[in-house]
Amino acid sequence: MLSALRTRWQAWWQARHPLTDRWVLTQRNIYIVPTPAGLAFGITLLVMLLASINYQLNLGYVLTFLLAGAGIASLHMTHATLRGLTLQLRPVASAFAGEPARLDLVVQSPGSRRHGIGLGFDARAQRGAQVWIDVPAQGQESAVLRFVPPQRGLHGIPALRAETRFPFGLFRAWTVWRPAARMLAWPAPETPTAPLPAPLPLGGDAVLQRQRDGGEFDGVRAYRRGDALRRVVWKKAARTGELVTRENTGAATQELWLDWQLAGVPGTEARLSRLAAWVLAADQAGALHGLRLPGLELAPGQGDAHRLQALDALALHSGAAR
């Protein structure tokens, strides 16, 4: 019961904050409360004040009010450490479901240097080790957080929290930030990878078309955008200035179809996991490969761009988590 109430309260609290990838901290979105050490400090001041009144200790009054002034100054400095900062989220790259996705955060200070700023996730279930940074005066500092998408599909970025206890740890100031960006999670590849389907020979028209496109069956062809950089013949590029890509005769005259019907395992997610593993294996082997899904056919191709396009299609297949 208590957990459900906490979850509802947190959802209501986060809904009060707009979705944005750029969060400017002002007095309206920074919150501050005493820490346990701050509460103990306040109780100590109260005891000192009562003792000074009871025993008429002038030096006790002086010490009590000096410490109280230091506490008030600490309150102001803690709040000012966050006030004016700008938090920016860089574009989030795709990742496989169940594996950490990288969140690159940039914190900018328009004025003085800021110390002891912690960045992490706001939800209690997602809290882990925070990243602590110092931001230079009129400069910026980067931080990296890791978010693990539980399943394939498009996912919103969890609410983030920036906080500080600088300088004395008597107060904690924080802000809640809800990024608007979304990240795409690919299906987790099946392990171990099942054997690839048998490749099919290219027809005569397809061979002629590949020759017109610059294909050469003696081992290299003209570079095309999206080809893997590891297949580029860099020595020839340095000598002649021409980019060419390695391509063996078998890869040039055969194409591999990664077909939904050939996956051969029950269940949508299991088939998508097998197809994702096949896409990686075919790309690693440098094979010309296409992808067939219900309602979608991706023409055969090679290279990094083709691999990403195939994985994106698998992630967004009907039934993906939204």
Tab-separated table of C-alpha atoms in Angstrom:
chain	number	residue	atom	x	y	z
A	1	MET	CA	0.000	0.000	0.000
A	2	LEU	CA	2.734	2.417	0.979
A	3	SER	CA	4.724	1.554	-2.139
A	4	ALA	CA	1.690	2.199	-4.368
A	5	LEU	CA	1.066	5.572	-2.722
A	6	ARG	CA	4.734	6.498	-3.153
A	7	THR	CA	4.581	5.542	-6.836
A	8	ARG	CA	1.435	7.608	-7.416
A	9	TRP	CA	2.920	10.574	-5.587
A	10	GLN	CA	6.107	10.391	-7.638
A	11	ALA	CA	4.144	10.154	-10.904
A	12	TRP	CA	2.084	13.204	-9.928
A	13	TRP	CA	5.192	15.092	-8.869
A	14	GLN	CA	7.081	14.367	-12.104
A	15	ALA	CA	4.045	15.264	-14.228
A	16	ARG	CA	4.328	18.829	-12.914
A	17	HIS	CA	7.627	19.217	-14.781
A	18	PRO	CA	7.614	19.797	-18.567
A	19	LEU	CA	9.400	17.532	-21.035
A	20	THR	CA	12.495	19.267	-22.393
A	21	ASP	CA	16.044	18.361	-23.397
A	22	ARG	CA	17.337	21.712	-22.115
A	23	TRP	CA	16.620	22.550	-18.472
A	24	VAL	CA	17.521	25.976	-17.059
A	25	LEU	CA	17.613	26.101	-13.248
A	26	THR	CA	15.863	29.040	-11.614
A	27	GLN	CA	14.267	29.760	-8.243
A	28	ARG	CA	11.032	28.216	-9.535
A	29	ASN	CA	12.427	24.719	-10.125
A	30	ILE	CA	15.037	24.301	-7.356
A	31	TYR	CA	14.009	22.780	-4.021
A	32	ILE	CA	16.008	22.834	-0.789
A	33	VAL	CA	15.628	21.091	2.577
A	34	PRO	CA	17.923	20.451	5.571
A	35	THR	CA	19.960	17.274	5.585
A	36	PRO	CA	20.128	15.052	8.704
A	37	ALA	CA	23.351	16.868	9.565
A	38	GLY	CA	21.542	20.186	9.099
A	39	LEU	CA	18.738	19.136	11.441
A	40	ALA	CA	21.300	18.077	14.053
A	41	PHE	CA	23.049	21.424	13.588
A	42	GLY	CA	19.766	23.286	14.136
A	43	ILE	CA	18.976	21.294	17.303
A	44	THR	CA	22.468	22.029	18.604
A	45	LEU	CA	21.967	25.752	18.015
A	46	LEU	CA	18.661	25.621	19.890
A	47	VAL	CA	20.302	23.881	22.861
A	48	MET	CA	23.123	26.432	22.853
A	49	LEU	CA	20.618	29.291	22.779
A	50	LEU	CA	18.622	27.873	25.700
A	51	ALA	CA	21.807	27.323	27.714
A	52	SER	CA	22.975	30.876	27.005
A	53	ILE	CA	19.601	32.276	28.123
A	54	ASN	CA	19.520	30.118	31.242
A	55	TYR	CA	23.055	30.933	32.380
A	56	GLN	CA	23.259	34.454	30.880
A	57	LEU	CA	26.372	33.602	28.865
A	58	ASN	CA	27.267	36.510	26.594
A	59	LEU	CA	29.950	34.500	24.802
A	60	GLY	CA	27.348	31.754	24.360
A	61	TYR	CA	25.070	34.247	22.577
A	62	VAL	CA	27.948	35.334	20.349
A	63	LEU	CA	28.889	31.764	19.401
A	64	THR	CA	25.271	30.734	18.827
A	65	PHE	CA	24.497	33.625	16.497
A	66	LEU	CA	27.806	33.272	14.665
A	67	LEU	CA	27.014	29.635	13.938
A	68	ALA	CA	23.440	30.544	12.971
A	69	GLY	CA	24.803	33.118	10.525
A	70	ALA	CA	27.110	30.498	9.033
A	71	GLY	CA	24.116	28.191	8.619
A	72	ILE	CA	22.091	30.888	6.838
A	73	ALA	CA	25.068	31.625	4.577
A	74	SER	CA	25.301	27.896	3.839
A	75	LEU	CA	21.608	27.851	2.875
A	76	HIS	CA	22.180	30.672	0.388
A	77	MET	CA	25.351	29.113	-1.082
A	78	THR	CA	23.754	25.689	-1.507
A	79	HIS	CA	20.840	27.153	-3.435
A	80	ALA	CA	23.128	29.403	-5.494
A	81	THR	CA	25.262	26.419	-6.529
A	82	LEU	CA	22.421	25.175	-8.743
A	83	ARG	CA	20.736	28.454	-9.619
A	84	GLY	CA	21.527	29.582	-13.182
A	85	LEU	CA	22.903	26.264	-14.422
A	86	THR	CA	21.739	24.842	-17.764
A	87	LEU	CA	21.368	21.064	-18.192
A	88	GLN	CA	21.510	19.684	-21.743
A	89	LEU	CA	20.952	16.117	-22.991
A	90	ARG	CA	22.817	15.119	-26.142
A	91	PRO	CA	21.113	12.813	-28.697
A	92	VAL	CA	20.742	9.314	-27.282
A	93	ALA	CA	22.123	6.446	-29.362
A	94	SER	CA	20.210	3.189	-29.747
A	95	ALA	CA	21.180	0.138	-27.695
A	96	PHE	CA	20.123	-3.470	-27.255
A	97	ALA	CA	17.389	-4.251	-24.748
A	98	GLY	CA	18.835	-5.275	-21.407
A	99	GLU	CA	22.145	-3.514	-22.077
A	100	PRO	CA	23.110	-0.055	-20.753
A	101	ALA	CA	22.306	2.896	-23.002
A	102	ARG	CA	24.600	5.906	-22.686
A	103	LEU	CA	23.126	9.264	-21.650
A	104	ASP	CA	25.514	12.174	-22.258
A	105	LEU	CA	24.687	15.212	-20.110
A	106	VAL	CA	26.259	18.665	-20.380
A	107	VAL	CA	26.090	21.132	-17.472
A	108	GLN	CA	26.853	24.791	-18.259
A	109	SER	CA	27.572	27.596	-15.803
A	110	PRO	CA	26.988	31.202	-16.938
A	111	GLY	CA	28.929	32.648	-14.011
A	112	SER	CA	31.162	31.405	-11.216
A	113	ARG	CA	32.589	27.927	-10.703
A	114	ARG	CA	30.148	25.389	-9.223
A	115	HIS	CA	31.261	22.556	-6.947
A	116	GLY	CA	29.835	19.216	-5.859
A	117	ILE	CA	26.945	18.714	-8.307
A	118	GLY	CA	25.495	15.210	-8.386
A	119	LEU	CA	23.573	13.827	-11.372
A	120	GLY	CA	21.445	10.688	-11.300
A	121	PHE	CA	17.952	9.264	-11.798
A	122	ASP	CA	15.015	10.562	-9.773
A	123	ALA	CA	13.016	7.340	-9.443
A	124	ARG	CA	13.898	5.365	-6.331
A	125	ALA	CA	13.943	2.064	-8.257
A	126	GLN	CA	16.491	3.450	-10.746
A	127	ARG	CA	18.786	5.241	-8.339
A	128	GLY	CA	22.337	4.023	-8.296
A	129	ALA	CA	25.736	5.593	-8.036
A	130	GLN	CA	25.541	9.287	-8.797
A	131	VAL	CA	28.011	11.124	-10.995
A	132	TRP	CA	29.603	14.072	-9.198
A	133	ILE	CA	31.123	16.947	-11.175
A	134	ASP	CA	32.503	20.458	-10.781
A	135	VAL	CA	31.572	23.003	-13.450
A	136	PRO	CA	34.184	25.632	-14.373
A	137	ALA	CA	33.334	29.335	-14.391
A	138	GLN	CA	31.591	30.349	-17.634
A	139	GLY	CA	32.239	26.851	-18.945
A	140	GLN	CA	30.721	23.401	-19.105
A	141	GLU	CA	31.308	19.893	-17.837
A	142	SER	CA	30.057	16.558	-19.179
A	143	ALA	CA	28.709	13.558	-17.293
A	144	VAL	CA	27.612	10.085	-18.416
A	145	LEU	CA	24.710	8.090	-16.972
A	146	ARG	CA	23.592	4.581	-17.938
A	147	PHE	CA	19.978	3.616	-18.554
A	148	VAL	CA	18.995	-0.024	-19.180
A	149	PRO	CA	15.886	-0.379	-21.411
A	150	PRO	CA	13.963	-3.448	-20.225
A	151	GLN	CA	12.562	-4.383	-23.635
A	152	ARG	CA	12.753	-3.452	-27.299
A	153	GLY	CA	10.998	-0.415	-28.760
A	154	LEU	CA	10.913	3.304	-28.102
A	155	HIS	CA	11.485	4.379	-24.507
A	156	GLY	CA	11.285	7.727	-22.799
A	157	ILE	CA	14.275	8.797	-20.734
A	158	PRO	CA	13.575	8.438	-16.979
A	159	ALA	CA	13.365	11.638	-14.950
A	160	LEU	CA	16.776	12.889	-13.842
A	161	ARG	CA	17.853	14.644	-10.671
A	162	ALA	CA	20.609	17.212	-10.143
A	163	GLU	CA	21.512	17.990	-6.548
A	164	THR	CA	24.176	19.499	-4.314
A	165	ARG	CA	25.079	19.707	-0.628
A	166	PHE	CA	27.869	22.223	-1.092
A	167	PRO	CA	29.473	23.761	0.958
A	168	PHE	CA	28.881	22.264	4.433
A	169	GLY	CA	26.357	19.493	3.835
A	170	LEU	CA	23.749	21.189	6.035
A	171	PHE	CA	21.222	21.574	3.199
A	172	ARG	CA	20.365	19.621	0.068
A	173	ALA	CA	19.202	21.484	-3.027
A	174	TRP	CA	17.863	19.561	-6.030
A	175	THR	CA	15.881	19.819	-9.221
A	176	VAL	CA	13.881	17.232	-11.194
A	177	TRP	CA	14.411	17.177	-14.968
A	178	ARG	CA	12.281	15.222	-17.461
A	179	PRO	CA	14.082	14.931	-20.840
A	180	ALA	CA	11.875	14.892	-23.934
A	181	ALA	CA	14.219	12.631	-25.931
A	182	ARG	CA	13.368	8.999	-26.602
A	183	MET	CA	15.744	6.143	-27.243
A	184	LEU	CA	15.288	3.079	-29.431
A	185	ALA	CA	16.065	-0.329	-27.924
A	186	TRP	CA	16.885	-3.129	-30.362
A	187	PRO	CA	15.894	-6.739	-29.601
A	188	ALA	CA	18.488	-8.522	-27.486
A	189	PRO	CA	20.421	-10.857	-29.840
A	190	GLU	CA	19.946	-14.572	-29.326
A	191	THR	CA	22.907	-16.365	-27.741
A	192	PRO	CA	24.387	-18.542	-28.977
A	193	THR	CA	23.672	-17.408	-32.522
A	194	ALA	CA	21.844	-19.949	-34.669
A	195	PRO	CA	23.438	-20.835	-38.053
A	196	LEU	CA	22.635	-18.356	-40.815
A	197	PRO	CA	20.229	-19.423	-43.575
A	198	ALA	CA	21.810	-20.577	-46.832
A	199	PRO	CA	22.550	-17.667	-49.229
A	200	LEU	CA	20.870	-17.547	-52.626
A	201	PRO	CA	22.698	-16.893	-55.928
A	202	LEU	CA	22.035	-13.561	-57.590
A	203	GLY	CA	20.112	-13.621	-60.855
A	204	GLY	CA	21.683	-12.444	-64.104
A	205	ASP	CA	19.923	-9.078	-64.061
A	206	ALA	CA	21.029	-8.461	-60.472
A	207	VAL	CA	24.651	-9.261	-61.348
A	208	LEU	CA	24.584	-6.843	-64.279
A	209	GLN	CA	23.038	-4.162	-62.087
A	210	ARG	CA	25.763	-4.593	-59.466
A	211	GLN	CA	28.402	-4.297	-62.191
A	212	ARG	CA	26.788	-1.059	-63.393
A	213	ASP	CA	26.784	0.161	-59.767
A	214	GLY	CA	30.537	-0.266	-59.589
A	215	GLY	CA	30.790	-3.840	-58.349
A	216	GLU	CA	33.956	-5.703	-59.279
A	217	PHE	CA	34.153	-9.428	-58.772
A	218	ASP	CA	37.945	-9.467	-58.553
A	219	GLY	CA	37.865	-8.440	-54.874
A	220	VAL	CA	37.085	-4.714	-54.703
A	221	ARG	CA	34.413	-2.286	-55.798
A	222	ALA	CA	33.832	1.465	-55.554
A	223	TYR	CA	33.053	2.681	-52.031
A	224	ARG	CA	29.389	3.341	-51.290
A	225	ARG	CA	28.069	5.310	-48.339
A	226	GLY	CA	27.321	2.984	-45.444
A	227	ASP	CA	30.077	0.465	-46.232
A	228	ALA	CA	31.940	-0.725	-43.159
A	229	LEU	CA	35.176	1.197	-42.684
A	230	ARG	CA	37.042	-2.021	-41.886
A	231	ARG	CA	36.457	-3.165	-45.498
A	232	VAL	CA	37.939	-0.032	-47.090
A	233	VAL	CA	41.309	-0.575	-48.810
A	234	TRP	CA	43.152	2.254	-47.073
A	235	LYS	CA	46.497	1.614	-48.775
A	236	LYS	CA	44.977	2.184	-52.188
A	237	ALA	CA	43.100	5.238	-50.898
A	238	ALA	CA	46.374	6.738	-49.644
A	239	ARG	CA	48.119	6.008	-52.945
A	240	THR	CA	45.433	7.036	-55.443
A	241	GLY	CA	42.905	9.021	-53.408
A	242	GLU	CA	40.172	6.596	-54.518
A	243	LEU	CA	38.029	4.819	-51.910
A	244	VAL	CA	37.336	1.167	-52.703
A	245	THR	CA	35.798	-1.596	-50.608
A	246	ARG	CA	36.881	-5.230	-50.388
A	247	GLU	CA	34.332	-7.662	-51.741
A	248	ASN	CA	34.972	-11.322	-52.361
A	249	THR	CA	33.449	-13.177	-55.265
A	250	GLY	CA	31.076	-15.212	-53.100
A	251	ALA	CA	29.633	-12.123	-51.423
A	252	ALA	CA	29.294	-10.361	-54.752
A	253	THR	CA	27.321	-13.117	-56.468
A	254	GLN	CA	25.156	-14.262	-53.551
A	255	GLU	CA	22.626	-12.605	-51.311
A	256	LEU	CA	21.385	-13.711	-47.918
A	257	TRP	CA	17.761	-13.272	-46.867
A	258	LEU	CA	17.019	-13.093	-43.147
A	259	ASP	CA	13.394	-14.129	-43.298
A	260	TRP	CA	10.814	-14.101	-40.510
A	261	GLN	CA	9.579	-17.505	-41.673
A	262	LEU	CA	13.086	-18.984	-41.511
A	263	ALA	CA	13.664	-17.975	-37.899
A	264	GLY	CA	11.962	-21.192	-36.826
A	265	VAL	CA	11.339	-20.399	-33.149
A	266	PRO	CA	7.953	-19.838	-31.471
A	267	GLY	CA	7.036	-16.395	-30.211
A	268	THR	CA	7.453	-12.908	-31.644
A	269	GLU	CA	10.221	-11.801	-29.303
A	270	ALA	CA	12.207	-15.005	-29.778
A	271	ARG	CA	12.100	-14.607	-33.553
A	272	LEU	CA	13.138	-10.983	-33.357
A	273	SER	CA	16.048	-11.911	-31.090
A	274	ARG	CA	17.201	-14.544	-33.582
A	275	LEU	CA	16.889	-12.129	-36.507
A	276	ALA	CA	18.877	-9.511	-34.577
A	277	ALA	CA	21.648	-12.070	-33.994
A	278	TRP	CA	21.563	-12.981	-37.694
A	279	VAL	CA	21.862	-9.326	-38.717
A	280	LEU	CA	24.989	-8.953	-36.581
A	281	ALA	CA	26.470	-12.217	-37.855
A	282	ALA	CA	25.781	-11.361	-41.507
A	283	ASP	CA	27.297	-7.907	-41.073
A	284	GLN	CA	30.366	-9.382	-39.369
A	285	ALA	CA	30.794	-11.815	-42.264
A	286	GLY	CA	30.429	-9.037	-44.837
A	287	ALA	CA	27.557	-10.864	-46.561
A	288	LEU	CA	25.049	-9.103	-48.777
A	289	HIS	CA	21.859	-9.556	-46.749
A	290	GLY	CA	18.245	-8.445	-46.754
A	291	LEU	CA	15.494	-8.626	-44.140
A	292	ARG	CA	11.929	-9.852	-44.510
A	293	LEU	CA	9.343	-9.162	-41.795
A	294	PRO	CA	5.543	-9.367	-41.966
A	295	GLY	CA	4.606	-6.216	-43.870
A	296	LEU	CA	8.190	-5.082	-44.428
A	297	GLU	CA	11.035	-6.017	-46.757
A	298	LEU	CA	14.473	-4.427	-46.527
A	299	ALA	CA	16.473	-4.805	-49.743
A	300	PRO	CA	19.837	-6.580	-49.534
A	301	GLY	CA	22.756	-4.401	-48.574
A	302	GLN	CA	25.934	-4.141	-46.528
A	303	GLY	CA	27.671	-1.794	-44.153
A	304	ASP	CA	26.963	0.064	-40.954
A	305	ALA	CA	24.003	2.040	-42.306
A	306	HIS	CA	22.304	-1.130	-43.533
A	307	ARG	CA	22.897	-2.895	-40.199
A	308	LEU	CA	21.364	0.000	-38.244
A	309	GLN	CA	18.385	0.142	-40.608
A	310	ALA	CA	17.737	-3.576	-40.110
A	311	LEU	CA	18.033	-3.378	-36.322
A	312	ASP	CA	15.712	-0.344	-36.229
A	313	ALA	CA	13.140	-2.271	-38.261
A	314	LEU	CA	13.312	-5.149	-35.770
A	315	ALA	CA	12.962	-2.788	-32.806
A	316	LEU	CA	9.881	-1.097	-34.273
A	317	HIS	CA	8.176	-4.248	-35.477
A	318	SER	CA	4.491	-4.415	-34.563
A	319	GLY	CA	4.094	-5.037	-30.850
A	320	ALA	CA	7.169	-3.046	-29.762
A	321	ALA	CA	6.991	-1.351	-26.364
A	322	ARG	CA	5.973	2.261	-26.611
